[in-house]
Coordinates of C-alpha atoms in Angstrom, one line a residue:
X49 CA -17.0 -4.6 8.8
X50 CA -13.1 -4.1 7.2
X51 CA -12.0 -0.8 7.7
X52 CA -8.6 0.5 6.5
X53 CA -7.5 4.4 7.2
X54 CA -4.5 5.8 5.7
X55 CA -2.2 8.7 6.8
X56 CA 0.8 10.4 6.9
X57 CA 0.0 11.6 3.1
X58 CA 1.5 15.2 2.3
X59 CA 3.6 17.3 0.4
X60 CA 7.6 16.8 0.1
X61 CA 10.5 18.3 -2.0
X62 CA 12.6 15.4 -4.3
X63 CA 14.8 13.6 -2.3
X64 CA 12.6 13.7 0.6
X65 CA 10.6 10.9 3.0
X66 CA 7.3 10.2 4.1
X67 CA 6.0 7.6 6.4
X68 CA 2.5 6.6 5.5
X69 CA 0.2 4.5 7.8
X70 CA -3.0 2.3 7.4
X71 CA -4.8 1.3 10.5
X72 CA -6.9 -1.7 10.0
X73 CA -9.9 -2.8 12.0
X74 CA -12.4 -5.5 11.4
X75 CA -10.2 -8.1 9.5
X76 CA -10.8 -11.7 11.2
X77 CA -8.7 -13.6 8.6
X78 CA -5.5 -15.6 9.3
X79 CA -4.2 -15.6 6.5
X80 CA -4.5 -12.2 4.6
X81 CA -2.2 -10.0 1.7
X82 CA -2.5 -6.3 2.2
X83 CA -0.7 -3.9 0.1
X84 CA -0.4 -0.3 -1.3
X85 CA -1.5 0.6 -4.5
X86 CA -1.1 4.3 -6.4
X87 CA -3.6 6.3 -8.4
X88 CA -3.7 9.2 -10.4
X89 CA -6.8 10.9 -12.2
X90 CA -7.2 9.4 -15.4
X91 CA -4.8 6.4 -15.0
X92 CA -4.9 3.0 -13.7
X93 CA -4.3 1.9 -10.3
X94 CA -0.2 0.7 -10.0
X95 CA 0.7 -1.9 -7.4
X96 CA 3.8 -0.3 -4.9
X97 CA 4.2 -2.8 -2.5
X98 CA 2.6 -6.0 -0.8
X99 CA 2.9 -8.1 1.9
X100 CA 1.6 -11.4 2.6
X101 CA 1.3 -13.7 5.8
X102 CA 4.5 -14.8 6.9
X103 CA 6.5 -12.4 5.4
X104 CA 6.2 -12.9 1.2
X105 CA 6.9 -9.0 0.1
X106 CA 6.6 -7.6 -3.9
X107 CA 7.7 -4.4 -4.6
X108 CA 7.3 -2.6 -7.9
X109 CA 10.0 -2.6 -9.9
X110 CA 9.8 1.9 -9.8
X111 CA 10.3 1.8 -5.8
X112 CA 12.5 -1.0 -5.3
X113 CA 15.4 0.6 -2.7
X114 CA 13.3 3.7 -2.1
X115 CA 10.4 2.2 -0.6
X116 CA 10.0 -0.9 2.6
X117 CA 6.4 -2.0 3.7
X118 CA 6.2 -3.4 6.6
X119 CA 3.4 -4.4 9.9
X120 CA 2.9 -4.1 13.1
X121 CA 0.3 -6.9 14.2
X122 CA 0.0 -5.8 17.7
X123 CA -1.1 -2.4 16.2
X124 CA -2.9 -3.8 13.4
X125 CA -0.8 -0.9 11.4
X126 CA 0.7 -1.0 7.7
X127 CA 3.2 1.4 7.0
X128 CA 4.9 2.2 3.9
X129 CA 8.5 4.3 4.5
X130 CA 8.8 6.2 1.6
X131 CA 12.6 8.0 0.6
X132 CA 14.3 9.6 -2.1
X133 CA 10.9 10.6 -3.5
X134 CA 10.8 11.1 -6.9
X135 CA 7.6 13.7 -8.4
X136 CA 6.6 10.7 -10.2
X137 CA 5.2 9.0 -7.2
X138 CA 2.8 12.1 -6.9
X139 CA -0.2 9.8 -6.5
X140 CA -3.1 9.1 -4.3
X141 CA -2.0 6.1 -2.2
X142 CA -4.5 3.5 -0.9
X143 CA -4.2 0.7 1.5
X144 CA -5.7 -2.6 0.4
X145 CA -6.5 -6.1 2.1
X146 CA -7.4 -9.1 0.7
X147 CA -8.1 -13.1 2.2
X148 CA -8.1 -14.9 -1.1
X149 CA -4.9 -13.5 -2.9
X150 CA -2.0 -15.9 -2.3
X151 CA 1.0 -14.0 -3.1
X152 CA 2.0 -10.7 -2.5
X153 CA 3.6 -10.6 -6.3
X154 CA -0.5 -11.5 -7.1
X155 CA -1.1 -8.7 -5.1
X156 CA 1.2 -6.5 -6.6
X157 CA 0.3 -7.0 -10.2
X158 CA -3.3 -6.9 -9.5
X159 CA -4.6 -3.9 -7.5
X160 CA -8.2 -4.3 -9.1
X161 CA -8.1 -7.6 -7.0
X162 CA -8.2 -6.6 -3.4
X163 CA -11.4 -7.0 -2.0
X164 CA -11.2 -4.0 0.3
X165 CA -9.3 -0.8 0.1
X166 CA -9.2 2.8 2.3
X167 CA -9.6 6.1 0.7
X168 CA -6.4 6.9 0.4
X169 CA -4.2 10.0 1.6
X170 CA -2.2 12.3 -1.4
X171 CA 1.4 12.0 -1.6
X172 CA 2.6 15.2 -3.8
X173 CA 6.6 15.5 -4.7
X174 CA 7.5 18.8 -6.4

């Protein structure tokens, strides 16, 4: 049973940095894309960021230099390092995994595509 558990949501001024975390448990795959994707009521989910075995990284084109994913395998731990916030990325963010998605730039476009996602911790910029 997948399981992914996000954190380090919150509220920040503009200008400022969060650290978000997604602990996964229960994902056997060896070859895997997992990913953050955004959501606000009333719109449609937006890809952030994705990251793909070996490495392969997508980040949307609204975050690039503000924004690194990155994982800690031994911690089974996705982060996303958020700076210069922006009260435009007021959003709920959600972790997401996914076995079948091939690229992380799949990924990215398609957030509707991950077969398993966590329920997300609320990032607010004023």
């Amino acid at each position: 049973h997948v399981q992914l558990v996000e954190s380090g949501g919150g509220s920040v001024q503009a200008g400022g940095s969060l650290r978000l975390s997604c602990a996964a448990s229960g994902y056997t795959y060896s070859k895997w894309c997992m990913g953050w994707f955004r959501q606000v009521p009333g719109k449609e989910r937006e890809g952030v960021a994705a990251i793909h075995t070996g490495g392969d990284i997508s980040y949307a084109d609204s975050v690039k230099g503000r924004f690194t994913i990155a994982q800690d395998s031994a911690k089974n731990t996705l982060y996303l390092q958020m700076n210069g916030l922006k009260p435009e990325d007021t959003a709920m963010y959600h972790c997401a995994a996914d076995h079948t998605l091939r690229t992380a730039i799949q990924a990215l476009n398609g957030p509707y595509a991950y077969s398993y996602s966590g329920h997300g911790t609320q990032v607010t910029v004023s």
